[in-house]
Amino acid sequence: MVELKTDTQIDAMREAGRVVAQALTAVRDHAAVGVSLLELDEVAREVLDKAGAGSPFLHYQPTFATTPFPAVICASVNDAIVHGIPTADRLRDGDLVSIDCGALLDGWAGDSAISFVVGRARPEDVTLVETAERALAAGIGAAVVGNRIGDIAHAVGRLCRTAGYGIPQDFGGHGIGRRMHEDPGVPNEGRQGRGMVLRHGMVLAIEPMLIGGGKDDYHEAPDGWTLRTNDGSRAAHAEHTVAITDAGPRILTTL
């Protein structure tokens, strides 16, 4: 069931989204060669704590996971697409890092992700990250009243495919509100004019995931969470929480 949010509730979600944006900004500012992924998780925890917010990631255990998630961020490096568990591993020059973070504030959730390169970036990694961001922007642009879920999926998927990238088929965006994951699902590839009609008050997490090698294949790492590309190519992830409104899409996870 899809819960339509009131304008007041969307404003409350905006505050949760602001905390997420602050956490991601702090993590990105702290990320550098030699910094551990656990340190980045601690940076995000401090931002959440200061804001009086909780984490929807910490101890989260969906049906596909054999163990609860142990951190407040997902830190996915290089060939890790999403759901990377922060470890003591330290960042190296040229690493491509995707950070996904959420916040729970006053009963409402926010969810967002960014990708960036630490140190000297390979041109192909810069292009991959920029394409993920453009795919996210395309999806947001299609998130208007009267369109359908398939229009968002088509906008994201067309841009990714035209650029030659792969798309992991079983994971995508989702509704969000009082819980991090709500109906409806928001695929990263689909047909225009198909799926649920978008209405004022729907709030969606739109999140393109791109595989640099061009194929869609991936596998789950032994930790039970991290999804890695089968061909070892690098991946990028971008995400915003977006409210569908009569005035157009409203991004809730910005500063």
PDB file of N, CA, C and O in Angstrom, residues 132-184:
ATOM      1  N   ALA A 132      25.992   8.445 -13.422  1.00  0.00           N
ATOM      2  CA  ALA A 132      25.061   8.070 -12.355  1.00  0.00           C
ATOM      3  C   ALA A 132      24.280   9.293 -11.879  1.00  0.00           C
ATOM      4  O   ALA A 132      23.063   9.223 -11.649  1.00  0.00           O
ATOM      5  N   GLU A 133      24.967  10.412 -11.758  1.00  0.00           N
ATOM      6  CA  GLU A 133      24.301  11.639 -11.307  1.00  0.00           C
ATOM      7  C   GLU A 133      23.318  12.152 -12.363  1.00  0.00           C
ATOM      8  O   GLU A 133      22.224  12.634 -12.025  1.00  0.00           O
ATOM      9  N   ARG A 134      23.691  12.024 -13.628  1.00  0.00           N
ATOM     10  CA  ARG A 134      22.781  12.454 -14.692  1.00  0.00           C
ATOM     11  C   ARG A 134      21.573  11.531 -14.782  1.00  0.00           C
ATOM     12  O   ARG A 134      20.443  11.989 -15.045  1.00  0.00           O
ATOM     13  N   ALA A 135      21.781  10.239 -14.541  1.00  0.00           N
ATOM     14  CA  ALA A 135      20.660   9.293 -14.543  1.00  0.00           C
ATOM     15  C   ALA A 135      19.698   9.610 -13.401  1.00  0.00           C
ATOM     16  O   ALA A 135      18.471   9.547 -13.564  1.00  0.00           O
ATOM     17  N   LEU A 136      20.250   9.971 -12.238  1.00  0.00           N
ATOM     18  CA  LEU A 136      19.411  10.368 -11.117  1.00  0.00           C
ATOM     19  C   LEU A 136      18.607  11.616 -11.477  1.00  0.00           C
ATOM     20  O   LEU A 136      17.391  11.684 -11.213  1.00  0.00           O
ATOM     21  N   ALA A 137      19.263  12.595 -12.080  1.00  0.00           N
ATOM     22  CA  ALA A 137      18.566  13.819 -12.472  1.00  0.00           C
ATOM     23  C   ALA A 137      17.462  13.527 -13.482  1.00  0.00           C
ATOM     24  O   ALA A 137      16.380  14.132 -13.431  1.00  0.00           O
ATOM     25  N   ALA A 138      17.723  12.594 -14.399  1.00  0.00           N
ATOM     26  CA  ALA A 138      16.707  12.230 -15.391  1.00  0.00           C
ATOM     27  C   ALA A 138      15.507  11.576 -14.718  1.00  0.00           C
ATOM     28  O   ALA A 138      14.349  11.850 -15.061  1.00  0.00           O
ATOM     29  N   GLY A 139      15.785  10.693 -13.743  1.00  0.00           N
ATOM     30  CA  GLY A 139      14.698  10.057 -13.011  1.00  0.00           C
ATOM     31  C   GLY A 139      13.873  11.065 -12.233  1.00  0.00           C
ATOM     32  O   GLY A 139      12.633  11.007 -12.221  1.00  0.00           O
ATOM     33  N   ILE A 140      14.553  12.005 -11.595  1.00  0.00           N
ATOM     34  CA  ILE A 140      13.844  13.039 -10.841  1.00  0.00           C
ATOM     35  C   ILE A 140      13.001  13.895 -11.786  1.00  0.00           C
ATOM     36  O   ILE A 140      11.859  14.260 -11.474  1.00  0.00           O
ATOM     37  N   GLY A 141      13.544  14.188 -12.956  1.00  0.00           N
ATOM     38  CA  GLY A 141      12.809  14.994 -13.923  1.00  0.00           C
ATOM     39  C   GLY A 141      11.517  14.346 -14.381  1.00  0.00           C
ATOM     40  O   GLY A 141      10.566  15.042 -14.765  1.00  0.00           O
ATOM     41  N   ALA A 142      11.475  13.011 -14.342  1.00  0.00           N
ATOM     42  CA  ALA A 142      10.266  12.282 -14.746  1.00  0.00           C
ATOM     43  C   ALA A 142       9.302  12.069 -13.590  1.00  0.00           C
ATOM     44  O   ALA A 142       8.199  11.540 -13.792  1.00  0.00           O
ATOM     45  N   ALA A 143       9.689  12.476 -12.385  1.00  0.00           N
ATOM     46  CA  ALA A 143       8.883  12.236 -11.182  1.00  0.00           C
ATOM     47  C   ALA A 143       7.869  13.351 -10.991  1.00  0.00           C
ATOM     48  O   ALA A 143       7.938  14.139 -10.038  1.00  0.00           O
ATOM     49  N   VAL A 144       6.916  13.435 -11.915  1.00  0.00           N
ATOM     50  CA  VAL A 144       5.914  14.499 -11.878  1.00  0.00           C
ATOM     51  C   VAL A 144       4.517  13.898 -11.825  1.00  0.00           C
ATOM     52  O   VAL A 144       4.280  12.775 -12.280  1.00  0.00           O
ATOM     53  N   VAL A 145       3.604  14.640 -11.245  1.00  0.00           N
ATOM     54  CA  VAL A 145       2.212  14.202 -11.120  1.00  0.00           C
ATOM     55  C   VAL A 145       1.657  13.844 -12.502  1.00  0.00           C
ATOM     56  O   VAL A 145       1.817  14.602 -13.472  1.00  0.00           O
ATOM     57  N   GLY A 146       1.017  12.684 -12.596  1.00  0.00           N
ATOM     58  CA  GLY A 146       0.425  12.235 -13.850  1.00  0.00           C
ATOM     59  C   GLY A 146       1.302  11.277 -14.627  1.00  0.00           C
ATOM     60  O   GLY A 146       0.799  10.515 -15.459  1.00  0.00           O
ATOM     61  N   ASN A 147       2.618  11.321 -14.400  1.00  0.00           N
ATOM     62  CA  ASN A 147       3.488  10.310 -14.972  1.00  0.00           C
ATOM     63  C   ASN A 147       3.309   9.001 -14.211  1.00  0.00           C
ATOM     64  O   ASN A 147       2.561   8.912 -13.246  1.00  0.00           O
ATOM     65  N   ARG A 148       4.041   7.977 -14.630  1.00  0.00           N
ATOM     66  CA  ARG A 148       3.969   6.671 -13.990  1.00  0.00           C
ATOM     67  C   ARG A 148       5.360   6.233 -13.541  1.00  0.00           C
ATOM     68  O   ARG A 148       6.371   6.789 -13.984  1.00  0.00           O
ATOM     69  N   ILE A 149       5.385   5.226 -12.681  1.00  0.00           N
ATOM     70  CA  ILE A 149       6.666   4.682 -12.208  1.00  0.00           C
ATOM     71  C   ILE A 149       7.543   4.296 -13.400  1.00  0.00           C
ATOM     72  O   ILE A 149       8.756   4.525 -13.401  1.00  0.00           O
ATOM     73  N   GLY A 150       6.927   3.731 -14.423  1.00  0.00           N
ATOM     74  CA  GLY A 150       7.695   3.328 -15.605  1.00  0.00           C
ATOM     75  C   GLY A 150       8.383   4.479 -16.303  1.00  0.00           C
ATOM     76  O   GLY A 150       9.416   4.290 -16.954  1.00  0.00           O
ATOM     77  N   ASP A 151       7.841   5.679 -16.185  1.00  0.00           N
ATOM     78  CA  ASP A 151       8.483   6.841 -16.796  1.00  0.00           C
ATOM     79  C   ASP A 151       9.788   7.184 -16.084  1.00  0.00           C
ATOM     80  O   ASP A 151      10.772   7.571 -16.731  1.00  0.00           O
ATOM     81  N   ILE A 152       9.785   7.041 -14.760  1.00  0.00           N
ATOM     82  CA  ILE A 152      11.030   7.233 -14.012  1.00  0.00           C
ATOM     83  C   ILE A 152      12.037   6.156 -14.397  1.00  0.00           C
ATOM     84  O   ILE A 152      13.205   6.446 -14.701  1.00  0.00           O
ATOM     85  N   ALA A 153      11.593   4.910 -14.389  1.00  0.00           N
ATOM     86  CA  ALA A 153      12.477   3.788 -14.708  1.00  0.00           C
ATOM     87  C   ALA A 153      13.054   3.923 -16.118  1.00  0.00           C
ATOM     88  O   ALA A 153      14.242   3.671 -16.348  1.00  0.00           O
ATOM     89  N   HIS A 154      12.208   4.340 -17.056  1.00  0.00           N
ATOM     90  CA  HIS A 154      12.668   4.498 -18.438  1.00  0.00           C
ATOM     91  C   HIS A 154      13.708   5.606 -18.549  1.00  0.00           C
ATOM     92  O   HIS A 154      14.720   5.446 -19.247  1.00  0.00           O
ATOM     93  N   ALA A 155      13.478   6.709 -17.867  1.00  0.00           N
ATOM     94  CA  ALA A 155      14.418   7.833 -17.936  1.00  0.00           C
ATOM     95  C   ALA A 155      15.786   7.441 -17.400  1.00  0.00           C
ATOM     96  O   ALA A 155      16.830   7.761 -17.994  1.00  0.00           O
ATOM     97  N   VAL A 156      15.791   6.718 -16.271  1.00  0.00           N
ATOM     98  CA  VAL A 156      17.052   6.261 -15.688  1.00  0.00           C
ATOM     99  C   VAL A 156      17.722   5.241 -16.597  1.00  0.00           C
ATOM    100  O   VAL A 156      18.906   5.361 -16.942  1.00  0.00           O
ATOM    101  N   GLY A 157      16.971   4.224 -16.992  1.00  0.00           N
ATOM    102  CA  GLY A 157      17.551   3.131 -17.758  1.00  0.00           C
ATOM    103  C   GLY A 157      18.054   3.548 -19.121  1.00  0.00           C
ATOM    104  O   GLY A 157      19.114   3.100 -19.576  1.00  0.00           O
ATOM    105  N   ARG A 158      17.311   4.415 -19.807  1.00  0.00           N
ATOM    106  CA  ARG A 158      17.735   4.850 -21.144  1.00  0.00           C
ATOM    107  C   ARG A 158      19.074   5.562 -21.085  1.00  0.00           C
ATOM    108  O   ARG A 158      19.964   5.312 -21.915  1.00  0.00           O
ATOM    109  N   LEU A 159      19.242   6.438 -20.089  1.00  0.00           N
ATOM    110  CA  LEU A 159      20.502   7.170 -19.984  1.00  0.00           C
ATOM    111  C   LEU A 159      21.659   6.216 -19.677  1.00  0.00           C
ATOM    112  O   LEU A 159      22.732   6.318 -20.273  1.00  0.00           O
ATOM    113  N   CYS A 160      21.431   5.269 -18.774  1.00  0.00           N
ATOM    114  CA  CYS A 160      22.483   4.319 -18.415  1.00  0.00           C
ATOM    115  C   CYS A 160      22.865   3.440 -19.600  1.00  0.00           C
ATOM    116  O   CYS A 160      24.052   3.225 -19.881  1.00  0.00           O
ATOM    117  N   ARG A 161      21.870   2.908 -20.287  1.00  0.00           N
ATOM    118  CA  ARG A 161      22.133   2.013 -21.416  1.00  0.00           C
ATOM    119  C   ARG A 161      22.793   2.753 -22.569  1.00  0.00           C
ATOM    120  O   ARG A 161      23.708   2.220 -23.220  1.00  0.00           O
ATOM    121  N   THR A 162      22.341   3.962 -22.842  1.00  0.00           N
ATOM    122  CA  THR A 162      22.942   4.740 -23.931  1.00  0.00           C
ATOM    123  C   THR A 162      24.420   4.986 -23.673  1.00  0.00           C
ATOM    124  O   THR A 162      25.238   5.012 -24.608  1.00  0.00           O
ATOM    125  N   ALA A 163      24.774   5.138 -22.396  1.00  0.00           N
ATOM    126  CA  ALA A 163      26.171   5.356 -22.031  1.00  0.00           C
ATOM    127  C   ALA A 163      26.977   4.051 -21.998  1.00  0.00           C
ATOM    128  O   ALA A 163      28.195   4.094 -21.802  1.00  0.00           O
ATOM    129  N   GLY A 164      26.306   2.915 -22.157  1.00  0.00           N
ATOM    130  CA  GLY A 164      27.010   1.640 -22.223  1.00  0.00           C
ATOM    131  C   GLY A 164      27.210   0.940 -20.904  1.00  0.00           C
ATOM    132  O   GLY A 164      28.048   0.023 -20.814  1.00  0.00           O
ATOM    133  N   TYR A 165      26.445   1.314 -19.876  1.00  0.00           N
ATOM    134  CA  TYR A 165      26.638   0.732 -18.545  1.00  0.00           C
ATOM    135  C   TYR A 165      25.612  -0.359 -18.247  1.00  0.00           C
ATOM    136  O   TYR A 165      24.502  -0.371 -18.793  1.00  0.00           O
ATOM    137  N   GLY A 166      25.987  -1.255 -17.345  1.00  0.00           N
ATOM    138  CA  GLY A 166      25.093  -2.282 -16.874  1.00  0.00           C
ATOM    139  C   GLY A 166      24.246  -1.781 -15.719  1.00  0.00           C
ATOM    140  O   GLY A 166      24.579  -0.786 -15.066  1.00  0.00           O
ATOM    141  N   ILE A 167      23.135  -2.497 -15.478  1.00  0.00           N
ATOM    142  CA  ILE A 167      22.207  -2.151 -14.414  1.00  0.00           C
ATOM    143  C   ILE A 167      21.845  -3.427 -13.651  1.00  0.00           C
ATOM    144  O   ILE A 167      21.285  -4.351 -14.240  1.00  0.00           O
ATOM    145  N   PRO A 168      22.161  -3.523 -12.359  1.00  0.00           N
ATOM    146  CA  PRO A 168      21.750  -4.702 -11.594  1.00  0.00           C
ATOM    147  C   PRO A 168      20.223  -4.770 -11.514  1.00  0.00           C
ATOM    148  O   PRO A 168      19.572  -3.844 -11.042  1.00  0.00           O
ATOM    149  N   GLN A 169      19.639  -5.864 -11.992  1.00  0.00           N
ATOM    150  CA  GLN A 169      18.208  -5.914 -12.238  1.00  0.00           C
ATOM    151  C   GLN A 169      17.338  -6.085 -10.992  1.00  0.00           C
ATOM    152  O   GLN A 169      16.165  -5.755 -11.011  1.00  0.00           O
ATOM    153  N   ASP A 170      17.855  -6.640  -9.943  1.00  0.00           N
ATOM    154  CA  ASP A 170      17.014  -6.984  -8.790  1.00  0.00           C
ATOM    155  C   ASP A 170      16.969  -5.905  -7.714  1.00  0.00           C
ATOM    156  O   ASP A 170      16.309  -6.102  -6.687  1.00  0.00           O
ATOM    157  N   PHE A 171      17.662  -4.808  -7.930  1.00  0.00           N
ATOM    158  CA  PHE A 171      17.704  -3.747  -6.921  1.00  0.00           C
ATOM    159  C   PHE A 171      17.424  -2.404  -7.583  1.00  0.00           C
ATOM    160  O   PHE A 171      17.821  -2.161  -8.711  1.00  0.00           O
ATOM    161  N   GLY A 172      16.720  -1.543  -6.842  1.00  0.00           N
ATOM    162  CA  GLY A 172      16.379  -0.230  -7.383  1.00  0.00           C
ATOM    163  C   GLY A 172      15.859   0.667  -6.281  1.00  0.00           C
ATOM    164  O   GLY A 172      16.121   0.450  -5.099  1.00  0.00           O
ATOM    165  N   GLY A 173      15.092   1.655  -6.675  1.00  0.00           N
ATOM    166  CA  GLY A 173      14.548   2.598  -5.715  1.00  0.00           C
ATOM    167  C   GLY A 173      13.283   2.083  -5.054  1.00  0.00           C
ATOM    168  O   GLY A 173      12.834   0.958  -5.307  1.00  0.00           O
ATOM    169  N   HIS A 174      12.656   2.937  -4.236  1.00  0.00           N
ATOM    170  CA  HIS A 174      11.553   2.477  -3.399  1.00  0.00           C
ATOM    171  C   HIS A 174      10.801   3.667  -2.819  1.00  0.00           C
ATOM    172  O   HIS A 174      11.316   4.785  -2.752  1.00  0.00           O
ATOM    173  N   GLY A 175       9.596   3.396  -2.376  1.00  0.00           N
ATOM    174  CA  GLY A 175       8.893   4.379  -1.582  1.00  0.00           C
ATOM    175  C   GLY A 175       9.567   4.543  -0.237  1.00  0.00           C
ATOM    176  O   GLY A 175      10.311   3.674   0.221  1.00  0.00           O
ATOM    177  N   ILE A 176       9.305   5.669   0.398  1.00  0.00           N
ATOM    178  CA  ILE A 176       9.928   5.950   1.694  1.00  0.00           C
ATOM    179  C   ILE A 176       9.005   6.870   2.479  1.00  0.00           C
ATOM    180  O   ILE A 176       8.270   7.681   1.899  1.00  0.00           O
ATOM    181  N   GLY A 177       9.035   6.742   3.795  1.00  0.00           N
ATOM    182  CA  GLY A 177       8.180   7.575   4.638  1.00  0.00           C
ATOM    183  C   GLY A 177       8.487   7.336   6.096  1.00  0.00           C
ATOM    184  O   GLY A 177       9.550   7.700   6.589  1.00  0.00           O
ATOM    185  N   ARG A 178       7.579   6.685   6.791  1.00  0.00           N
ATOM    186  CA  ARG A 178       7.831   6.342   8.191  1.00  0.00           C
ATOM    187  C   ARG A 178       8.862   5.212   8.291  1.00  0.00           C
ATOM    188  O   ARG A 178       9.509   5.062   9.329  1.00  0.00           O
ATOM    189  N   ARG A 179       8.970   4.455   7.223  1.00  0.00           N
ATOM    190  CA  ARG A 179      10.003   3.417   7.124  1.00  0.00           C
ATOM    191  C   ARG A 179      10.888   3.715   5.918  1.00  0.00           C
ATOM    192  O   ARG A 179      10.456   4.365   4.966  1.00  0.00           O
ATOM    193  N   MET A 180      12.112   3.182   5.957  1.00  0.00           N
ATOM    194  CA  MET A 180      13.035   3.445   4.861  1.00  0.00           C
ATOM    195  C   MET A 180      12.547   2.818   3.560  1.00  0.00           C
ATOM    196  O   MET A 180      12.672   3.423   2.492  1.00  0.00           O
ATOM    197  N   HIS A 181      12.004   1.613   3.639  1.00  0.00           N
ATOM    198  CA  HIS A 181      11.532   0.917   2.445  1.00  0.00           C
ATOM    199  C   HIS A 181      10.017   0.743   2.514  1.00  0.00           C
ATOM    200  O   HIS A 181       9.501   0.027   3.369  1.00  0.00           O
ATOM    201  N   GLU A 182       9.323   1.414   1.613  1.00  0.00           N
ATOM    202  CA  GLU A 182       7.880   1.305   1.491  1.00  0.00           C
ATOM    203  C   GLU A 182       7.530   1.065   0.029  1.00  0.00           C
ATOM    204  O   GLU A 182       8.385   1.145  -0.860  1.00  0.00           O
ATOM    205  N   ASP A 183       6.262   0.745  -0.234  1.00  0.00           N
ATOM    206  CA  ASP A 183       5.786   0.683  -1.613  1.00  0.00           C
ATOM    207  C   ASP A 183       5.709   2.107  -2.170  1.00  0.00           C
ATOM    208  O   ASP A 183       5.503   3.061  -1.411  1.00  0.00           O
ATOM    209  N   PRO A 184       5.890   2.257  -3.489  1.00  0.00           N
ATOM    210  CA  PRO A 184       6.122   1.221  -4.497  1.00  0.00           C
ATOM    211  C   PRO A 184       7.604   1.032  -4.778  1.00  0.00           C
ATOM    212  O   PRO A 184       8.434   1.876  -4.419  1.00  0.00           O
TER     213      PRO A 184
END
